[in-house]
PDB file of C-alpha atoms in Angstrom:
ATOM      1  CA  MET P   1     218.797  40.911  37.395  1.00 55.00           C
ATOM      2  CA  ALA P   2     215.392  41.448  38.799  1.00 61.00           C
ATOM      3  CA  LEU P   3     215.799  45.531  40.045  1.00 81.00           C
ATOM      4  CA  ASP P   4     211.404  45.510  40.645  1.00 92.00           C
ATOM      5  CA  ILE P   5     209.967  45.610  44.344  1.00 97.00           C
ATOM      6  CA  LYS P   6     206.066  45.959  45.381  1.00 98.00           C
ATOM      7  CA  GLU P   7     205.310  47.393  48.631  1.00 98.00           C
ATOM      8  CA  LEU P   8     203.898  45.717  51.274  1.00 98.00           C
ATOM      9  CA  SER P   9     203.792  47.305  53.872  1.00 98.00           C
ATOM     10  CA  SER P  10     204.741  50.797  55.678  1.00 98.00           C
ATOM     11  CA  ASN P  11     205.101  52.394  59.087  1.00 98.00           C
ATOM     12  CA  LYS P  12     205.405  56.304  59.576  1.00 98.00           C
ATOM     13  CA  SER P  13     208.705  55.697  62.407  1.00 98.00           C
ATOM     14  CA  PHE P  14     210.563  58.675  64.092  1.00 98.00           C
ATOM     15  CA  GLY P  15     209.367  60.963  61.475  1.00 98.00           C
ATOM     16  CA  GLY P  16     211.043  58.173  58.178  1.00 98.00           C
ATOM     17  CA  TYR P  17     209.460  55.464  57.677  1.00 98.00           C
ATOM     18  CA  GLN P  18     209.642  51.594  57.779  1.00 98.00           C
ATOM     19  CA  LYS P  19     208.965  49.453  54.975  1.00 98.00           C
ATOM     20  CA  VAL P  20     208.861  45.673  54.057  1.00 98.00           C
ATOM     21  CA  PHE P  21     208.711  44.570  50.490  1.00 98.00           C
ATOM     22  CA  SER P  22     209.034  41.294  48.259  1.00 98.00           C
ATOM     23  CA  HIS P  23     210.926  41.273  44.439  1.00 98.00           C
ATOM     24  CA  GLU P  24     211.751  38.132  42.157  1.00 97.00           C
ATOM     25  CA  SER P  25     214.772  36.946  42.454  1.00 98.00           C
ATOM     26  CA  ALA P  26     217.147  36.631  39.642  1.00 97.00           C
ATOM     27  CA  VAL P  27     219.610  35.001  41.603  1.00 98.00           C
ATOM     28  CA  THR P  28     217.628  32.352  44.627  1.00 98.00           C
ATOM     29  CA  LYS P  29     214.965  32.202  42.109  1.00 98.00           C
ATOM     30  CA  CYS P  30     212.023  32.892  44.208  1.00 98.00           C
ATOM     31  CA  GLU P  31     210.580  35.602  45.645  1.00 98.00           C
ATOM     32  CA  MET P  32     212.142  37.418  48.503  1.00 98.00           C
ATOM     33  CA  LYS P  33     211.699  39.876  50.665  1.00 98.00           C
ATOM     34  CA  PHE P  34     213.705  42.117  52.347  1.00 98.00           C
ATOM     35  CA  ALA P  35     212.679  45.679  55.615  1.00 98.00           C
ATOM     36  CA  VAL P  36     213.877  49.182  54.725  1.00 98.00           C
ATOM     37  CA  TYR P  37     213.540  52.019  57.464  1.00 99.00           C
ATOM     38  CA  LEU P  38     214.347  55.000  55.246  1.00 98.00           C
ATOM     39  CA  PRO P  39     214.714  58.324  57.512  1.00 98.00           C
ATOM     40  CA  PRO P  40     213.535  61.346  56.767  1.00 98.00           C
ATOM     41  CA  LYS P  41     216.932  61.835  55.037  1.00 98.00           C
ATOM     42  CA  ALA P  42     216.239  59.435  52.577  1.00 98.00           C
ATOM     43  CA  VAL P  43     212.534  60.016  52.628  1.00 98.00           C
ATOM     44  CA  ASP P  44     212.943  63.900  51.269  1.00 98.00           C
ATOM     45  CA  ASN P  45     214.780  61.851  48.427  1.00 97.00           C
ATOM     46  CA  SER P  46     218.747  62.647  49.867  1.00 98.00           C
ATOM     47  CA  PRO P  47     221.532  60.355  48.903  1.00 98.00           C
ATOM     48  CA  CYS P  48     222.237  58.402  52.411  1.00 98.00           C
ATOM     49  CA  PRO P  49     224.413  55.345  53.014  1.00 98.00           C
ATOM     50  CA  VAL P  50     223.577  51.896  53.847  1.00 98.00           C
ATOM     51  CA  ILE P  51     224.235  49.481  56.827  1.00 99.00           C
ATOM     52  CA  TYR P  52     222.654  45.919  55.851  1.00 99.00           C
ATOM     53  CA  TRP P  53     221.849  43.653  58.694  1.00 99.00           C
ATOM     54  CA  LEU P  54     222.006  40.119  58.574  1.00 99.00           C
ATOM     55  CA  SER P  55     219.624  38.235  60.773  1.00 98.00           C
ATOM     56  CA  GLY P  56     220.048  34.873  62.340  1.00 98.00           C
ATOM     57  CA  LEU P  57     218.481  31.445  62.520  1.00 98.00           C
ATOM     58  CA  THR P  58     214.529  31.094  62.101  1.00 98.00           C
ATOM     59  CA  CYS P  59     214.304  34.823  62.065  1.00 98.00           C
ATOM     60  CA  ASN P  60     213.766  36.296  58.489  1.00 98.00           C
ATOM     61  CA  GLU P  61     213.398  39.751  57.330  1.00 98.00           C
ATOM     62  CA  LEU P  62     210.707  40.991  60.742  1.00 98.00           C
ATOM     63  CA  ASN P  63     212.521  39.821  63.456  1.00 98.00           C
ATOM     64  CA  PHE P  64     215.026  42.672  63.368  1.00 98.00           C
ATOM     65  CA  ILE P  65     212.785  45.907  62.726  1.00 98.00           C
ATOM     66  CA  GLN P  66     209.843  45.105  65.341  1.00 98.00           C
ATOM     67  CA  LYS P  67     212.870  43.906  67.720  1.00 98.00           C
ATOM     68  CA  ALA P  68     215.958  45.704  68.247  1.00 98.00           C
ATOM     69  CA  GLY P  69     214.653  50.131  68.635  1.00 98.00           C
ATOM     70  CA  ALA P  70     217.424  50.851  65.751  1.00 98.00           C
ATOM     71  CA  GLN P  71     214.894  53.491  64.302  1.00 98.00           C
ATOM     72  CA  LYS P  72     214.999  56.273  66.232  1.00 98.00           C
ATOM     73  CA  ILE P  73     218.992  55.633  65.501  1.00 98.00           C
ATOM     74  CA  SER P  74     218.692  55.647  62.335  1.00 98.00           C
ATOM     75  CA  SER P  75     216.065  58.625  62.080  1.00 98.00           C
ATOM     76  CA  GLU P  76     219.226  60.545  63.804  1.00 98.00           C
ATOM     77  CA  LEU P  77     221.842  59.621  61.935  1.00 98.00           C
ATOM     78  CA  GLY P  78     220.504  58.993  58.221  1.00 98.00           C
ATOM     79  CA  VAL P  79     221.202  56.020  57.462  1.00 98.00           C
ATOM     80  CA  ILE P  80     218.974  53.417  55.790  1.00 98.00           C
ATOM     81  CA  ILE P  81     218.290  49.871  56.878  1.00 99.00           C
ATOM     82  CA  VAL P  82     217.924  47.037  54.825  1.00 99.00           C
ATOM     83  CA  CYS P  83     217.218  43.544  56.152  1.00 99.00           C
ATOM     84  CA  PRO P  84     217.195  41.284  54.044  1.00 98.00           C
ATOM     85  CA  ASP P  85     215.702  37.655  54.935  1.00 98.00           C
ATOM     86  CA  THR P  86     217.216  34.583  56.207  1.00 98.00           C
ATOM     87  CA  SER P  87     216.973  32.256  53.188  1.00 98.00           C
ATOM     88  CA  PRO P  88     214.749  31.437  49.643  1.00 98.00           C
ATOM     89  CA  ARG P  89     211.589  30.531  50.932  1.00 98.00           C
ATOM     90  CA  GLY P  90     208.972  27.603  49.602  1.00 95.00           C
ATOM     91  CA  CYS P  91     211.398  25.697  46.535  1.00 97.00           C
ATOM     92  CA  ASN P  92     209.849  22.540  46.803  1.00 96.00           C
ATOM     93  CA  ILE P  93     213.358  21.165  47.980  1.00 97.00           C
ATOM     94  CA  PRO P  94     212.351  17.726  49.969  1.00 96.00           C
ATOM     95  CA  GLY P  95     213.730  18.213  53.344  1.00 94.00           C
ATOM     96  CA  GLU P  96     213.539  22.114  54.081  1.00 97.00           C
ATOM     97  CA  ASP P  97     210.998  22.659  55.757  1.00 96.00           C
ATOM     98  CA  ASP P  98     212.048  19.740  58.266  1.00 96.00           C
ATOM     99  CA  GLY P  99     214.988  21.075  60.438  1.00 94.00           C
ATOM    100  CA  TRP P 100     215.510  24.791  63.013  1.00 97.00           C
ATOM    101  CA  ASP P 101     219.299  24.944  61.327  1.00 97.00           C
ATOM    102  CA  PHE P 102     219.122  24.523  58.242  1.00 98.00           C
ATOM    103  CA  GLY P 103     217.182  24.568  54.529  1.00 98.00           C
ATOM    104  CA  SER P 104     213.936  27.571  55.211  1.00 98.00           C
ATOM    105  CA  GLY P 105     215.587  29.967  58.119  1.00 98.00           C
ATOM    106  CA  ALA P 106     219.234  28.483  57.994  1.00 98.00           C
ATOM    107  CA  GLY P 107     220.166  29.978  54.954  1.00 98.00           C
ATOM    108  CA  PHE P 108     223.855  30.529  57.102  1.00 98.00           C
ATOM    109  CA  TYR P 109     224.525  33.736  53.676  1.00 98.00           C
ATOM    110  CA  VAL P 110     226.589  30.800  51.630  1.00 98.00           C
ATOM    111  CA  ASP P 111     226.292  29.935  47.876  1.00 98.00           C
ATOM    112  CA  ALA P 112     225.692  25.873  47.713  1.00 98.00           C
ATOM    113  CA  THR P 113     226.959  24.153  45.967  1.00 98.00           C
ATOM    114  CA  GLU P 114     225.346  20.308  46.704  1.00 98.00           C
ATOM    115  CA  GLU P 115     222.618  19.628  43.804  1.00 96.00           C
ATOM    116  CA  LEU P 116     219.686  20.258  46.001  1.00 96.00           C
ATOM    117  CA  TRP P 117     220.185  23.295  47.369  1.00 98.00           C
ATOM    118  CA  LYS P 118     222.183  25.163  44.223  1.00 98.00           C
ATOM    119  CA  ASN P 119     220.160  25.938  42.139  1.00 98.00           C
ATOM    120  CA  ASN P 120     217.822  28.643  45.335  1.00 98.00           C
ATOM    121  CA  TYR P 121     220.051  28.849  47.929  1.00 98.00           C
ATOM    122  CA  GLN P 122     222.525  31.265  46.570  1.00 98.00           C
ATOM    123  CA  MET P 123     222.184  33.401  49.277  1.00 98.00           C
ATOM    124  CA  PHE P 124     226.453  35.119  48.829  1.00 98.00           C
ATOM    125  CA  SER P 125     225.490  36.498  45.709  1.00 98.00           C
ATOM    126  CA  TYR P 126     222.221  38.038  46.869  1.00 98.00           C
ATOM    127  CA  VAL P 127     223.588  39.526  50.028  1.00 98.00           C
ATOM    128  CA  THR P 128     226.313  40.615  48.257  1.00 98.00           C
ATOM    129  CA  ALA P 129     225.649  41.270  45.035  1.00 98.00           C
ATOM    130  CA  GLU P 130     221.784  40.925  43.623  1.00 98.00           C
ATOM    131  CA  LEU P 131     220.397  43.209  46.723  1.00 98.00           C
ATOM    132  CA  PRO P 132     223.593  45.955  46.888  1.00 98.00           C
ATOM    133  CA  GLU P 133     221.790  46.823  43.432  1.00 98.00           C
ATOM    134  CA  VAL P 134     217.717  46.634  44.454  1.00 98.00           C
ATOM    135  CA  ILE P 135     218.780  49.751  46.771  1.00 98.00           C
ATOM    136  CA  LYS P 136     220.757  51.262  44.498  1.00 98.00           C
ATOM    137  CA  LYS P 137     218.356  51.599  42.170  1.00 97.00           C
ATOM    138  CA  ASN P 138     215.201  51.667  44.147  1.00 98.00           C
ATOM    139  CA  PHE P 139     216.223  53.819  47.260  1.00 98.00           C
ATOM    140  CA  PRO P 140     218.167  57.645  47.823  1.00 98.00           C
ATOM    141  CA  THR P 141     221.906  55.591  48.514  1.00 98.00           C
ATOM    142  CA  ASN P 142     224.563  57.353  48.014  1.00 97.00           C
ATOM    143  CA  GLY P 143     227.275  54.251  47.486  1.00 97.00           C
ATOM    144  CA  LYS P 144     228.672  54.008  51.220  1.00 98.00           C
ATOM    145  CA  GLN P 145     227.951  50.748  52.683  1.00 98.00           C
ATOM    146  CA  SER P 146     227.899  48.462  55.930  1.00 98.00           C
ATOM    147  CA  ILE P 147     226.997  45.360  57.634  1.00 98.00           C
ATOM    148  CA  MET P 148     226.158  43.379  61.097  1.00 98.00           C
ATOM    149  CA  GLY P 149     224.220  40.666  62.280  1.00 98.00           C
ATOM    150  CA  HIS P 150     223.088  38.217  65.056  1.00 99.00           C
ATOM    151  CA  SER P 151     224.190  35.005  65.183  1.00 98.00           C
ATOM    152  CA  MET P 152     224.237  33.467  61.948  1.00 98.00           C
ATOM    153  CA  GLY P 153     223.812  36.371  60.270  1.00 98.00           C
ATOM    154  CA  GLY P 154     226.920  37.877  62.155  1.00 98.00           C
ATOM    155  CA  HIS P 155     228.564  34.574  60.250  1.00 98.00           C
ATOM    156  CA  GLY P 156     227.643  36.596  57.007  1.00 98.00           C
ATOM    157  CA  ALA P 157     228.121  40.358  58.031  1.00 99.00           C
ATOM    158  CA  LEU P 158     232.147  38.799  58.506  1.00 98.00           C
ATOM    159  CA  ILE P 159     231.955  36.921  55.855  1.00 98.00           C
ATOM    160  CA  CYS P 160     230.426  39.091  53.875  1.00 98.00           C
ATOM    161  CA  ALA P 161     232.787  42.223  54.464  1.00 98.00           C
ATOM    162  CA  LEU P 162     236.126  39.604  54.508  1.00 98.00           C
ATOM    163  CA  ARG P 163     235.274  37.825  50.841  1.00 98.00           C
ATOM    164  CA  THR P 164     234.593  41.938  49.196  1.00 98.00           C
ATOM    165  CA  PRO P 165     237.632  44.292  50.148  1.00 97.00           C
ATOM    166  CA  GLY P 166     236.058  47.562  49.685  1.00 97.00           C
ATOM    167  CA  PHE P 167     232.726  46.832  49.946  1.00 98.00           C
ATOM    168  CA  TYR P 168     231.888  47.088  53.375  1.00 98.00           C
ATOM    169  CA  SER P 169     232.895  49.957  54.381  1.00 98.00           C
ATOM    170  CA  SER P 170     233.170  48.312  58.811  1.00 98.00           C
ATOM    171  CA  VAL P 171     231.519  45.294  59.772  1.00 98.00           C
ATOM    172  CA  SER P 172     230.114  45.012  63.128  1.00 98.00           C
ATOM    173  CA  ALA P 173     227.929  41.488  64.966  1.00 98.00           C
ATOM    174  CA  PHE P 174     225.727  40.235  67.729  1.00 98.00           C
ATOM    175  CA  ALA P 175     227.167  36.499  69.338  1.00 98.00           C
ATOM    176  CA  PRO P 176     228.494  35.396  66.244  1.00 98.00           C
ATOM    177  CA  ILE P 177     229.241  31.983  64.186  1.00 98.00           C
ATOM    178  CA  CYS P 178     233.023  33.169  64.144  1.00 98.00           C
ATOM    179  CA  ALA P 179     233.874  28.989  63.810  1.00 98.00           C
ATOM    180  CA  PRO P 180     231.677  27.656  61.541  1.00 98.00           C
ATOM    181  CA  THR P 181     233.854  24.397  60.438  1.00 98.00           C
ATOM    182  CA  GLU P 182     234.690  23.715  64.089  1.00 97.00           C
ATOM    183  CA  CYS P 183     231.013  24.298  65.622  1.00 98.00           C
ATOM    184  CA  PRO P 184     227.882  21.965  65.760  1.00 98.00           C
ATOM    185  CA  TRP P 185     225.694  24.307  63.778  1.00 98.00           C
ATOM    186  CA  GLY P 186     228.274  24.869  61.003  1.00 98.00           C
ATOM    187  CA  LEU P 187     229.435  21.345  60.222  1.00 98.00           C
ATOM    188  CA  LYS P 188     225.529  20.849  59.719  1.00 98.00           C
ATOM    189  CA  ALA P 189     224.791  23.417  57.414  1.00 98.00           C
ATOM    190  CA  PHE P 190     228.247  23.006  55.328  1.00 98.00           C
ATOM    191  CA  ASN P 191     228.005  19.376  54.978  1.00 98.00           C
ATOM    192  CA  GLY P 192     224.492  20.263  53.416  1.00 98.00           C
ATOM    193  CA  TYR P 193     224.693  22.917  51.710  1.00 98.00           C
ATOM    194  CA  LEU P 194     228.821  23.194  50.450  1.00 98.00           C
ATOM    195  CA  GLY P 195     229.036  18.832  50.477  1.00 98.00           C
ATOM    196  CA  PRO P 196     232.566  16.970  52.222  1.00 96.00           C
ATOM    197  CA  ASP P 197     235.654  18.947  50.184  1.00 95.00           C
ATOM    198  CA  LYS P 198     236.410  21.225  53.116  1.00 95.00           C
ATOM    199  CA  THR P 199     238.350  23.438  50.338  1.00 95.00           C
ATOM    200  CA  LYS P 200     234.765  25.100  49.486  1.00 96.00           C
ATOM    201  CA  TRP P 201     234.234  25.730  53.928  1.00 98.00           C
ATOM    202  CA  ASP P 202     236.705  27.356  54.254  1.00 98.00           C
ATOM    203  CA  GLU P 203     235.394  30.404  51.943  1.00 98.00           C
ATOM    204  CA  TYR P 204     232.903  31.337  54.523  1.00 98.00           C
ATOM    205  CA  ASP P 205     234.861  30.806  58.127  1.00 98.00           C
ATOM    206  CA  ALA P 206     235.308  34.193  59.121  1.00 98.00           C
ATOM    207  CA  CYS P 207     238.746  32.465  60.932  1.00 98.00           C
ATOM    208  CA  LYS P 208     240.093  31.262  58.163  1.00 98.00           C
ATOM    209  CA  LEU P 209     239.647  34.437  56.276  1.00 98.00           C
ATOM    210  CA  VAL P 210     240.736  36.603  58.532  1.00 98.00           C
ATOM    211  CA  ALA P 211     244.380  35.048  58.100  1.00 96.00           C
ATOM    212  CA  LYS P 212     244.384  36.352  54.119  1.00 95.00           C
ATOM    213  CA  TYR P 213     242.868  38.947  54.500  1.00 97.00           C
ATOM    214  CA  SER P 214     244.768  42.032  52.821  1.00 93.00           C
ATOM    215  CA  GLY P 215     241.984  44.270  52.544  1.00 94.00           C
ATOM    216  CA  PRO P 216     241.434  47.862  53.823  1.00 95.00           C
ATOM    217  CA  PRO P 217     240.865  48.015  57.773  1.00 92.00           C
ATOM    218  CA  LEU P 218     236.805  46.538  58.135  1.00 93.00           C
ATOM    219  CA  GLY P 219     236.428  48.127  61.645  1.00 88.00           C
ATOM    220  CA  ILE P 220     235.606  45.266  63.113  1.00 98.00           C
ATOM    221  CA  TYR P 221     233.402  45.556  66.118  1.00 98.00           C
ATOM    222  CA  VAL P 222     231.683  41.982  68.043  1.00 98.00           C
ATOM    223  CA  SER P 223     229.714  42.110  70.550  1.00 98.00           C
ATOM    224  CA  GLN P 224     229.376  38.447  72.803  1.00 98.00           C
ATOM    225  CA  GLY P 225     227.295  38.224  75.458  1.00 98.00           C
ATOM    226  CA  GLU P 226     228.399  36.402  78.842  1.00 98.00           C
ATOM    227  CA  SER P 227     225.420  34.642  79.780  1.00 98.00           C
ATOM    228  CA  ASP P 228     224.918  33.103  75.981  1.00 98.00           C
ATOM    229  CA  GLN P 229     223.555  30.165  75.959  1.00 97.00           C
ATOM    230  CA  PHE P 230     225.489  29.087  72.732  1.00 98.00           C
ATOM    231  CA  LEU P 231     228.739  30.580  74.186  1.00 96.00           C
ATOM    232  CA  LYS P 232     228.523  28.106  76.573  1.00 89.00           C
ATOM    233  CA  ASP P 233     228.423  25.124  73.737  1.00 94.00           C
ATOM    234  CA  GLY P 234     230.804  26.033  71.382  1.00 96.00           C
ATOM    235  CA  GLN P 235     229.192  26.915  69.357  1.00 98.00           C
ATOM    236  CA  LEU P 236     229.757  30.815  68.691  1.00 98.00           C
ATOM    237  CA  GLN P 237     234.045  30.354  70.241  1.00 98.00           C
ATOM    238  CA  PRO P 238     233.951  34.539  69.648  1.00 98.00           C
ATOM    239  CA  GLU P 239     238.098  33.532  71.181  1.00 98.00           C
ATOM    240  CA  LYS P 240     238.883  32.138  67.805  1.00 98.00           C
ATOM    241  CA  LEU P 241     238.211  34.791  66.073  1.00 98.00           C
ATOM    242  CA  VAL P 242     240.246  37.170  68.688  1.00 98.00           C
ATOM    243  CA  ASP P 243     242.986  34.738  67.642  1.00 98.00           C
ATOM    244  CA  ALA P 244     242.462  35.043  63.547  1.00 98.00           C
ATOM    245  CA  CYS P 245     242.586  38.499  63.945  1.00 98.00           C
ATOM    246  CA  THR P 246     246.190  39.059  66.255  1.00 97.00           C
ATOM    247  CA  LYS P 247     247.499  37.025  64.831  1.00 97.00           C
ATOM    248  CA  ALA P 248     246.387  38.351  60.861  1.00 97.00           C
ATOM    249  CA  CYS P 249     246.902  42.130  62.523  1.00 96.00           C
ATOM    250  CA  VAL P 250     243.212  42.897  61.634  1.00 97.00           C
ATOM    251  CA  PRO P 251     242.653  45.518  64.038  1.00 97.00           C
ATOM    252  CA  ILE P 252     239.054  44.252  66.534  1.00 98.00           C
ATOM    253  CA  ILE P 253     237.013  45.284  69.515  1.00 98.00           C
ATOM    254  CA  LEU P 254     235.698  42.644  71.302  1.00 98.00           C
ATOM    255  CA  ASN P 255     233.734  43.485  73.712  1.00 98.00           C
ATOM    256  CA  ARG P 256     232.164  41.263  76.893  1.00 98.00           C
ATOM    257  CA  ASP P 257     228.836  42.054  78.309  1.00 98.00           C
ATOM    258  CA  GLN P 258     228.352  40.334  81.647  1.00 98.00           C
ATOM    259  CA  GLY P 259     224.095  38.819  82.084  1.00 98.00           C
ATOM    260  CA  TYR P 260     223.286  39.214  78.624  1.00 98.00           C
ATOM    261  CA  ASP P 261     222.413  36.242  76.509  1.00 98.00           C
ATOM    262  CA  HIS P 262     221.471  35.460  73.196  1.00 98.00           C
ATOM    263  CA  SER P 263     218.255  37.293  72.572  1.00 98.00           C
ATOM    264  CA  TYR P 264     217.351  40.250  71.036  1.00 98.00           C
ATOM    265  CA  PHE P 265     217.375  42.186  74.284  1.00 98.00           C
ATOM    266  CA  TYR P 266     220.638  41.765  74.323  1.00 98.00           C
ATOM    267  CA  ILE P 267     220.439  43.214  70.682  1.00 98.00           C
ATOM    268  CA  ALA P 268     218.159  46.091  71.569  1.00 98.00           C
ATOM    269  CA  SER P 269     220.113  47.369  73.959  1.00 98.00           C
ATOM    270  CA  PHE P 270     223.584  47.695  72.700  1.00 98.00           C
ATOM    271  CA  VAL P 271     222.506  48.331  68.402  1.00 98.00           C
ATOM    272  CA  ASP P 272     222.970  51.736  69.291  1.00 98.00           C
ATOM    273  CA  ASP P 273     226.224  51.823  69.510  1.00 98.00           C
ATOM    274  CA  HIS P 274     227.159  49.453  67.057  1.00 98.00           C
ATOM    275  CA  ILE P 275     225.129  51.886  64.589  1.00 98.00           C
ATOM    276  CA  LYS P 276     227.105  54.901  65.773  1.00 98.00           C
ATOM    277  CA  HIS P 277     230.137  52.773  64.941  1.00 98.00           C
ATOM    278  CA  HIS P 278     229.532  52.856  61.844  1.00 98.00           C
ATOM    279  CA  ALA P 279     228.399  56.251  61.288  1.00 98.00           C
ATOM    280  CA  LYS P 280     231.290  56.982  61.700  1.00 97.00           C
ATOM    281  CA  PHE P 281     232.841  55.630  58.647  1.00 97.00           C
ATOM    282  CA  LEU P 282     229.988  55.466  56.434  1.00 97.00           C
ATOM    283  CA  LYS P 283     230.388  60.307  56.990  1.00 88.00           C
ATOM    284  CA  ASP P 284     230.669  61.428  53.598  1.00 67.00           C
TER     285      ASP P 284
END
């Protein structure tokens, strides 16, 4: 496993540093980039908990750090924020750059099994295994981590937490794709990455995973804007996640926020609440 990293940029922010790094991934077999916010406590080499942020379709490692405004609250609470890219890049796979909702920028946080994609598109393993080892080796962490994300990344955060019981202390999401086996984005991605065997799809659908979850409490916290254009066209389906959690007796908090859409203006409005939520679970 390749654990060495290369610093690409560094900017002081609220007493800490917002940095971007690259490394050669043994999992995706290409160069991967990720952003890290180091609060002052981490700059002083004191161990800190980590919150992973997974971004949505068309995004990369920079969107959250440039638009969400999370550095101030992260500095105050002493949490490291890690933002990986949303897919491998430049793998010379036929069709990888043909569309915005499949291929580059759209890895869906699955481990692909289809021939064209399985060599590189191993984003579930990258996020849950390789990247945490990279972070552990290179930064002062205390062994506690939580995960959150937006849209495709909200889907990613939910499945990562549900498939690795006990690894994350809590999980949250903005406007997550809750039932990807039943929406157009998910159908396209799962057919392409996982093939026609729908039993493979169930392993990456939060509603299906909640139904059989038996791990420790996850502190699931979801925010959904009521004016979200993708809520109206059936891509997100938060009601299905709530129903699945209710049936499985898995606690969930769903905030439905009037007037907010799918953009980073929504995320910036409530990101402090999400990070404070995680901080409660990440206390020593």
